[in-house]
XYZ file of C-alpha atoms in Angstrom:
492
model
C 166.912 164.376 -117.882
C 164.460 167.362 -118.359
C 162.209 167.501 -121.685
C 161.880 170.797 -123.023
C 159.276 171.854 -125.875
C 161.639 174.363 -127.389
C 161.957 174.021 -131.363
C 163.912 172.722 -132.988
C 164.511 169.683 -130.616
C 167.359 167.291 -130.631
C 165.130 164.684 -132.686
C 165.506 167.124 -135.752
C 168.923 165.639 -136.306
C 170.298 162.170 -136.750
C 172.020 160.216 -133.881
C 175.458 160.728 -135.743
C 174.680 164.538 -135.978
C 173.688 164.585 -132.325
C 177.203 163.021 -131.449
C 178.964 165.577 -133.637
C 176.758 168.398 -132.149
C 177.923 167.190 -128.561
C 181.508 167.424 -129.770
C 181.003 170.986 -130.907
C 179.538 171.981 -127.712
C 182.676 170.591 -125.911
C 184.864 172.990 -128.153
C 186.022 170.239 -130.704
C 187.358 171.447 -133.971
C 186.489 169.507 -137.307
C 189.904 167.943 -137.059
C 189.380 166.713 -133.441
C 185.881 165.568 -134.502
C 187.112 163.600 -137.387
C 189.661 161.988 -135.219
C 187.084 161.186 -132.567
C 184.587 159.455 -134.764
C 187.279 158.029 -137.239
C 185.812 160.050 -140.177
C 187.647 162.536 -142.643
C 188.002 166.216 -141.647
C 185.805 167.150 -144.805
C 183.131 164.827 -143.533
C 183.102 166.204 -140.248
C 182.655 169.855 -141.856
C 179.770 168.675 -144.064
C 177.939 167.334 -141.131
C 178.317 170.544 -139.073
C 176.939 172.435 -142.037
C 174.079 170.081 -142.409
C 173.182 170.291 -138.730
C 173.210 174.135 -138.796
C 170.979 174.342 -141.828
C 168.508 171.513 -140.328
C 168.210 173.571 -136.876
C 168.296 176.893 -138.417
C 171.506 178.082 -136.621
C 174.279 180.447 -138.174
C 177.599 179.339 -136.322
C 179.165 176.907 -134.267
C 178.580 179.018 -131.058
C 175.023 179.007 -131.386
C 175.114 175.088 -132.152
C 177.240 174.603 -129.041
C 174.558 176.463 -126.999
C 171.810 174.665 -128.764
C 173.255 171.077 -128.163
C 174.025 172.140 -124.311
C 170.495 173.575 -123.812
C 168.981 170.228 -125.167
C 171.099 168.005 -122.971
C 173.093 166.401 -125.768
C 176.257 167.263 -123.851
C 175.148 165.778 -120.703
C 173.767 162.705 -122.538
C 177.462 162.180 -124.188
C 178.997 162.268 -120.449
C 175.680 160.517 -118.918
C 176.898 157.135 -120.170
C 180.289 157.336 -118.411
C 178.860 158.500 -115.412
C 176.197 155.966 -115.180
C 178.623 153.160 -115.801
C 180.715 154.386 -113.210
C 177.740 154.305 -110.659
C 176.892 150.787 -111.770
C 180.580 149.469 -111.237
C 180.342 150.835 -107.592
C 177.570 148.838 -106.633
C 177.841 146.373 -103.874
C 177.208 143.043 -105.087
C 176.633 140.898 -101.900
C 172.801 140.703 -102.562
C 171.411 140.469 -105.918
C 168.031 142.249 -105.370
C 169.811 145.144 -103.611
C 172.289 145.480 -106.377
C 169.708 145.527 -109.200
C 167.579 148.181 -106.958
C 170.793 150.361 -107.143
C 171.044 149.948 -110.654
C 167.511 150.583 -111.696
C 167.778 153.830 -109.601
C 170.769 154.896 -111.342
C 169.166 154.438 -114.701
C 165.944 156.376 -113.667
C 167.983 159.234 -112.630
C 170.063 159.129 -115.914
C 167.033 158.811 -117.814
C 164.551 161.062 -115.994
C 162.211 157.914 -115.897
C 159.499 157.542 -113.473
C 160.354 153.913 -112.969
C 163.148 151.627 -114.063
C 162.650 147.643 -113.379
C 165.245 144.778 -113.879
C 162.940 141.904 -114.497
C 164.522 138.399 -114.014
C 162.920 135.381 -115.097
C 162.007 132.584 -112.460
C 161.746 129.391 -114.069
C 159.912 127.466 -111.165
C 156.962 129.818 -111.631
C 157.382 130.847 -115.356
C 157.092 134.405 -114.188
C 159.286 137.679 -114.874
C 159.983 139.045 -111.278
C 161.095 142.712 -110.813
C 164.445 141.816 -108.664
C 165.408 145.440 -108.887
C 163.001 148.371 -109.005
C 164.037 152.281 -108.737
C 162.974 153.918 -105.514
C 160.220 156.413 -107.126
C 156.556 156.700 -106.566
C 155.621 154.763 -109.570
C 158.226 152.051 -108.560
C 156.421 151.654 -104.974
C 152.839 151.888 -106.756
C 153.814 148.867 -108.997
C 154.618 146.637 -106.046
C 151.304 147.706 -104.120
C 149.342 146.604 -107.231
C 151.254 143.209 -107.394
C 152.500 144.208 -111.003
C 156.203 143.359 -110.097
C 155.215 139.885 -111.158
C 154.585 139.173 -114.576
C 153.409 135.402 -115.461
C 154.690 134.897 -118.977
C 151.382 133.165 -119.689
C 149.672 136.407 -119.335
C 151.591 137.891 -122.347
C 152.307 141.795 -122.680
C 155.129 143.639 -124.013
C 157.793 143.056 -121.660
C 157.012 139.239 -122.096
C 157.358 139.935 -125.758
C 161.000 141.382 -125.447
C 162.024 138.568 -123.197
C 160.901 135.783 -125.577
C 162.104 137.617 -129.013
C 165.195 139.475 -127.601
C 164.217 142.598 -129.866
C 164.230 145.989 -127.947
C 161.094 147.955 -127.905
C 160.087 151.717 -127.742
C 156.573 153.007 -127.278
C 155.620 156.542 -126.880
C 151.671 155.784 -126.633
C 151.476 152.807 -124.451
C 147.775 153.987 -123.566
C 146.712 153.084 -126.767
C 148.723 149.922 -127.222
C 145.816 147.052 -126.567
C 148.650 144.236 -126.649
C 149.992 145.843 -123.408
C 148.810 144.599 -120.138
C 145.695 146.558 -118.825
C 147.522 146.892 -115.355
C 150.263 148.741 -117.013
C 148.316 150.970 -119.081
C 145.587 151.700 -116.610
C 146.843 150.823 -113.212
C 150.284 152.209 -113.323
C 149.076 154.920 -116.058
C 152.270 154.245 -118.294
C 152.290 156.535 -121.226
C 155.612 155.668 -122.833
C 158.400 153.014 -122.308
C 161.475 151.596 -123.662
C 162.570 147.801 -122.736
C 165.481 145.822 -123.841
C 166.430 142.048 -122.910
C 168.725 141.430 -119.921
C 171.347 138.908 -120.292
C 173.213 137.436 -117.500
C 176.408 135.161 -117.560
C 175.794 135.182 -121.530
C 172.046 133.738 -121.289
C 168.699 135.823 -121.774
C 167.812 136.359 -118.060
C 165.122 138.901 -118.064
C 164.186 142.251 -119.439
C 165.273 145.895 -118.434
C 162.563 148.453 -118.845
C 162.143 152.213 -118.095
C 158.756 154.125 -118.136
C 157.312 157.512 -117.885
C 153.819 158.962 -117.349
C 154.304 161.258 -120.165
C 153.827 160.609 -124.087
C 156.603 160.264 -126.230
C 159.082 160.766 -123.498
C 162.001 158.647 -124.656
C 164.117 158.829 -127.740
C 165.967 156.357 -130.010
C 169.100 157.595 -128.196
C 167.402 156.688 -124.746
C 166.793 153.187 -126.060
C 170.298 152.792 -127.337
C 171.623 153.934 -123.986
C 169.559 151.582 -122.338
C 170.648 148.667 -124.413
C 174.266 149.443 -123.825
C 173.835 149.918 -120.106
C 171.900 146.394 -120.074
C 175.073 144.606 -120.628
C 176.499 146.245 -117.551
C 173.486 145.663 -115.533
C 173.782 141.943 -116.557
C 177.395 142.061 -115.122
C 176.139 143.602 -111.824
C 173.473 140.817 -111.608
C 176.093 138.084 -112.363
C 178.730 139.448 -109.756
C 175.703 139.428 -107.152
C 174.764 135.904 -108.113
C 178.342 134.596 -107.559
C 178.533 136.499 -104.366
C 175.312 135.000 -103.093
C 176.407 131.577 -104.343
C 179.821 132.062 -102.169
C 177.794 133.126 -99.302
C 175.452 129.888 -99.420
C 178.460 127.586 -99.880
C 180.151 129.412 -96.907
C 177.171 128.911 -94.699
C 176.735 125.386 -95.851
C 180.256 124.675 -95.211
C 180.057 126.086 -91.734
C 177.287 123.872 -90.894
C 179.200 120.900 -92.270
C 182.180 121.464 -90.031
C 179.988 122.154 -86.943
C 177.981 118.918 -87.914
C 181.223 116.834 -88.363
C 182.730 118.040 -85.022
C 179.562 116.920 -83.300
C 179.569 113.558 -84.911
C 183.202 113.030 -84.421
C 182.903 113.845 -80.548
C 179.670 111.689 -80.225
C 181.464 108.839 -82.310
C 184.464 108.877 -79.791
C 181.943 108.870 -76.859
C 180.045 105.962 -78.305
C 182.979 103.918 -79.037
C 184.030 104.226 -75.264
C 180.632 102.887 -74.203
C 180.611 99.922 -76.428
C 183.464 98.081 -75.122
C 182.023 97.505 -71.728
C 178.695 96.833 -73.175
C 180.328 93.850 -75.326
C 181.853 92.467 -72.329
C 178.578 92.551 -70.387
C 176.782 91.058 -73.348
C 179.375 88.271 -73.497
C 179.236 87.411 -69.898
C 175.388 87.041 -70.257
C 175.623 85.037 -73.084
C 178.190 82.608 -71.458
C 176.181 82.446 -68.203
C 172.827 81.486 -70.380
C 174.772 78.797 -72.068
C 176.320 77.367 -68.754
C 172.545 77.405 -67.612
C 171.226 75.835 -70.502
C 169.122 78.765 -71.702
C 169.256 78.477 -75.377
C 166.772 81.313 -75.991
C 168.872 83.628 -74.049
C 171.709 82.329 -75.747
C 170.404 83.265 -79.090
C 169.108 86.620 -78.041
C 172.801 87.494 -76.667
C 174.330 86.463 -80.124
C 171.983 88.610 -81.856
C 172.726 91.839 -79.478
C 176.476 91.074 -80.175
C 175.966 91.314 -83.838
C 174.128 94.588 -83.627
C 177.001 95.817 -81.240
C 179.241 94.718 -84.157
C 177.170 96.840 -86.760
C 177.463 99.683 -84.675
C 181.007 99.502 -84.123
C 181.300 99.443 -87.855
C 179.397 102.492 -88.105
C 181.594 104.436 -85.354
C 184.711 103.235 -87.209
C 183.173 104.780 -90.297
C 182.358 108.169 -88.661
C 185.992 108.323 -87.202
C 187.571 107.339 -90.388
C 185.434 110.224 -92.105
C 186.861 112.743 -89.690
C 190.514 111.285 -90.434
C 190.097 111.854 -94.013
C 188.926 115.494 -93.850
C 191.673 116.296 -91.068
C 194.373 114.621 -93.367
C 195.060 112.069 -90.484
C 194.141 109.094 -92.710
C 197.217 106.814 -92.573
C 198.036 103.487 -94.679
C 200.235 100.725 -93.713
C 201.128 99.442 -97.168
C 202.969 96.526 -98.445
C 202.828 94.086 -101.571
C 199.104 92.708 -101.702
C 197.905 90.245 -104.157
C 194.360 91.512 -105.223
C 193.443 88.033 -106.195
C 193.551 86.685 -102.831
C 192.326 89.610 -101.218
C 189.107 89.733 -103.372
C 188.620 85.787 -102.768
C 188.980 86.126 -98.870
C 186.806 89.297 -98.808
C 183.846 87.494 -100.892
C 184.234 84.366 -98.802
C 183.746 86.061 -95.596
C 181.203 88.528 -96.438
C 178.624 86.831 -98.946
C 179.488 83.002 -99.858
C 177.562 82.221 -103.082
C 176.217 85.730 -103.506
C 179.203 87.260 -105.506
C 181.144 85.710 -108.189
C 184.862 86.638 -108.703
C 186.062 86.674 -112.349
C 189.860 86.935 -113.064
C 192.366 85.619 -115.820
C 195.415 86.542 -113.718
C 197.000 84.049 -111.277
C 198.228 86.925 -109.218
C 197.754 90.737 -109.452
C 200.038 92.519 -107.065
C 199.652 96.225 -105.883
C 201.362 98.375 -102.969
C 198.361 98.824 -100.699
C 197.180 98.764 -97.129
C 195.437 95.184 -96.940
C 192.849 96.312 -94.243
C 191.811 99.509 -95.807
C 191.582 98.338 -99.210
C 189.277 95.390 -97.890
C 187.181 98.103 -96.252
C 186.660 99.933 -99.682
C 185.740 96.820 -101.467
C 183.413 95.582 -98.503
C 181.550 98.906 -99.047
C 181.130 98.469 -102.708
C 179.890 94.661 -102.296
C 177.562 95.812 -99.207
C 176.051 98.398 -101.696
C 175.817 95.827 -104.401
C 174.222 93.276 -102.228
C 171.574 95.349 -101.044
C 170.063 95.947 -104.314
C 170.750 92.734 -106.266
C 167.645 90.949 -107.268
C 166.923 87.612 -105.385
C 168.757 84.597 -107.326
C 171.275 86.948 -109.054
C 174.895 87.183 -108.197
C 176.898 90.379 -107.959
C 179.895 90.304 -110.573
C 183.399 91.329 -109.474
C 185.847 91.406 -112.288
C 189.502 91.864 -111.877
C 191.555 92.880 -115.057
C 195.124 94.463 -115.735
C 195.640 97.319 -118.231
C 199.013 98.607 -118.572
C 200.223 99.532 -115.161
C 196.766 99.563 -113.511
C 194.726 96.956 -111.707
C 190.986 97.259 -112.469
C 188.249 96.085 -110.180
C 184.574 96.325 -111.323
C 181.775 95.515 -108.880
C 178.429 94.992 -110.962
C 174.890 94.668 -109.744
C 171.635 94.331 -111.829
C 169.604 96.270 -109.189
C 167.346 99.206 -110.134
C 170.217 101.498 -110.615
C 170.974 105.038 -109.214
C 168.708 107.916 -109.843
C 170.510 110.672 -112.260
C 169.872 113.478 -109.357
C 171.726 111.256 -106.923
C 174.762 110.378 -109.066
C 176.647 114.056 -108.599
C 176.719 113.608 -104.711
C 176.859 109.987 -104.540
C 180.543 109.948 -103.011
C 179.784 112.986 -100.854
C 179.798 112.464 -97.046
C 175.990 111.556 -95.985
C 175.112 111.447 -99.630
C 172.967 108.452 -99.419
C 170.153 108.207 -102.164
C 166.588 107.217 -101.524
C 165.877 104.079 -99.869
C 169.162 104.001 -98.376
C 169.401 102.792 -94.532
C 172.847 104.064 -93.963
C 174.366 107.448 -93.213
C 175.963 107.527 -96.644
C 179.661 107.172 -95.531
C 180.666 104.012 -97.095
C 181.117 105.179 -100.659
C 182.857 108.373 -99.321
C 185.195 106.191 -97.681
C 185.777 103.888 -100.659
C 186.733 106.934 -102.884
C 188.837 108.527 -100.112
C 190.866 105.187 -99.621
C 191.070 104.665 -103.537
C 192.511 108.058 -103.739
C 194.788 107.760 -100.635
C 196.307 104.628 -102.878
C 196.862 107.273 -105.769
C 193.949 105.301 -107.543
C 190.215 106.300 -108.253
C 186.724 104.982 -107.903
C 184.082 105.759 -110.678
C 180.574 104.856 -110.925
C 178.283 104.053 -113.873
C 174.543 103.653 -113.539
C 171.284 103.877 -115.585
C 167.879 103.511 -113.946
C 166.632 99.864 -114.539
C 169.853 98.884 -115.795
C 172.190 98.274 -112.631
C 175.279 99.918 -111.315
C 179.084 99.430 -111.986
C 181.711 100.736 -109.581
C 185.034 100.790 -111.069
C 188.090 100.855 -108.702
C 191.452 101.476 -110.080
C 194.747 100.884 -108.520
C 198.384 101.304 -109.619
C 200.202 97.993 -109.811
C 203.141 97.477 -107.538
C 206.058 98.950 -109.158
C 208.438 95.872 -108.580
C 206.442 93.520 -110.377
C 203.235 93.662 -112.357
C 200.540 90.933 -112.576
C 201.764 87.717 -113.437
C 201.591 86.708 -117.036
C 200.398 83.230 -116.312
C 197.039 82.874 -117.281
C 194.323 80.062 -116.588
C 191.836 79.407 -119.365
C 188.195 79.884 -118.361
C 189.145 80.910 -114.842
C 185.951 81.544 -113.366
C 185.696 81.578 -109.430
C 182.725 81.203 -107.060
C 182.303 83.445 -103.874
C 184.613 80.895 -102.036
C 187.519 81.376 -104.490
C 187.290 77.572 -105.662
C 187.413 77.108 -109.476
C 183.737 76.360 -110.553
C 182.951 73.400 -113.025
């Protein structure tokens, strides 16, 4: 907008009177003005007479010319054209989107510079993510004034913290403004409003000029209105950036999974002849009486077993992702399955508790055992020496519930959200982070669920829920004080 020194200026009338003058310039009658502004026709006529008297004019024609010369008509239409430009901005990159928004506002206001400052929590700094492509905008970046630490204070920080819009026509006399803005940039007047993104205070939108008293109250109101749309542009850009990052991460995950699957297949093909050769070496050592070699061969076999288990988990992970994970279901007694699994995996280190003589579910026993072994293995790794892991089996309505509880250090809160993701192992884990991912996949394949409850220093509890076999729920026979040890025998 071009500022003129002609008198009387548009500041001679109120904001409402400027709206009415703009409508007169567009040819509106008093009746049309009343309809547009939702006032009575008499009130519209009185406003027109007051405007004519205040600016010293005699007719509506002179008022129309006066309003047009002072940009009131352009200001009335400028809001719509600015909003149209904002809505046309491509939002693939937040910086580029806010640069374009700042440029549109600088042109609409005739400002020497417009910035969209966004707060960066990690550095407690207002960062100019968008700046108009103007000489003053480029100078600001050259001086490093596009970064405003909140601790340094200044008027923009004040607007960000209070949320109160601000207008100043004599910035050079404002000792509370940063010296770099007053002297380094030579700002003489400015308007600034808070910038909200996705409903939260995110930064400040500011327009500045090198001329004194450049901006009016209408300009401040205009900036406050379009700030909401700039926030929409920024939010759309944030969503687009997040979607792009997720797509890139997903692409990397898919490539990594394909590579891991190929390597797992190849590794499995190599393990079979390796196991056969180690077996031959062990038998030869036993025949020749070399006990040391026999122990070495047995240890190598156990290592190969662990490697085979890892390969199976990698391949199972791929099957889950590709929808090729199959189940061979039948009626399974959970009580028996738990006792057998515990007895084979960790005799004496796990205590099974249940009051039911039999709990029947429709499941794949091999897969279900695999999920339970994964839960037990995790618990045993963190359980303090001398304590036992508690496995509790209960029945509630049509569900069987298995809880595995340890008294370990617990899981850090920041790890919990990704605990069941592939390769989602936490600090101190020695595995690839596939066990819990597979355990949940197995639970969900059985129409069940797997959840975790953990607090640092208070241990961890995993809860596996499975639907009971529809043809028969848990037997109602209860055994008083039925407390089973790791071997499945009733304890004293």
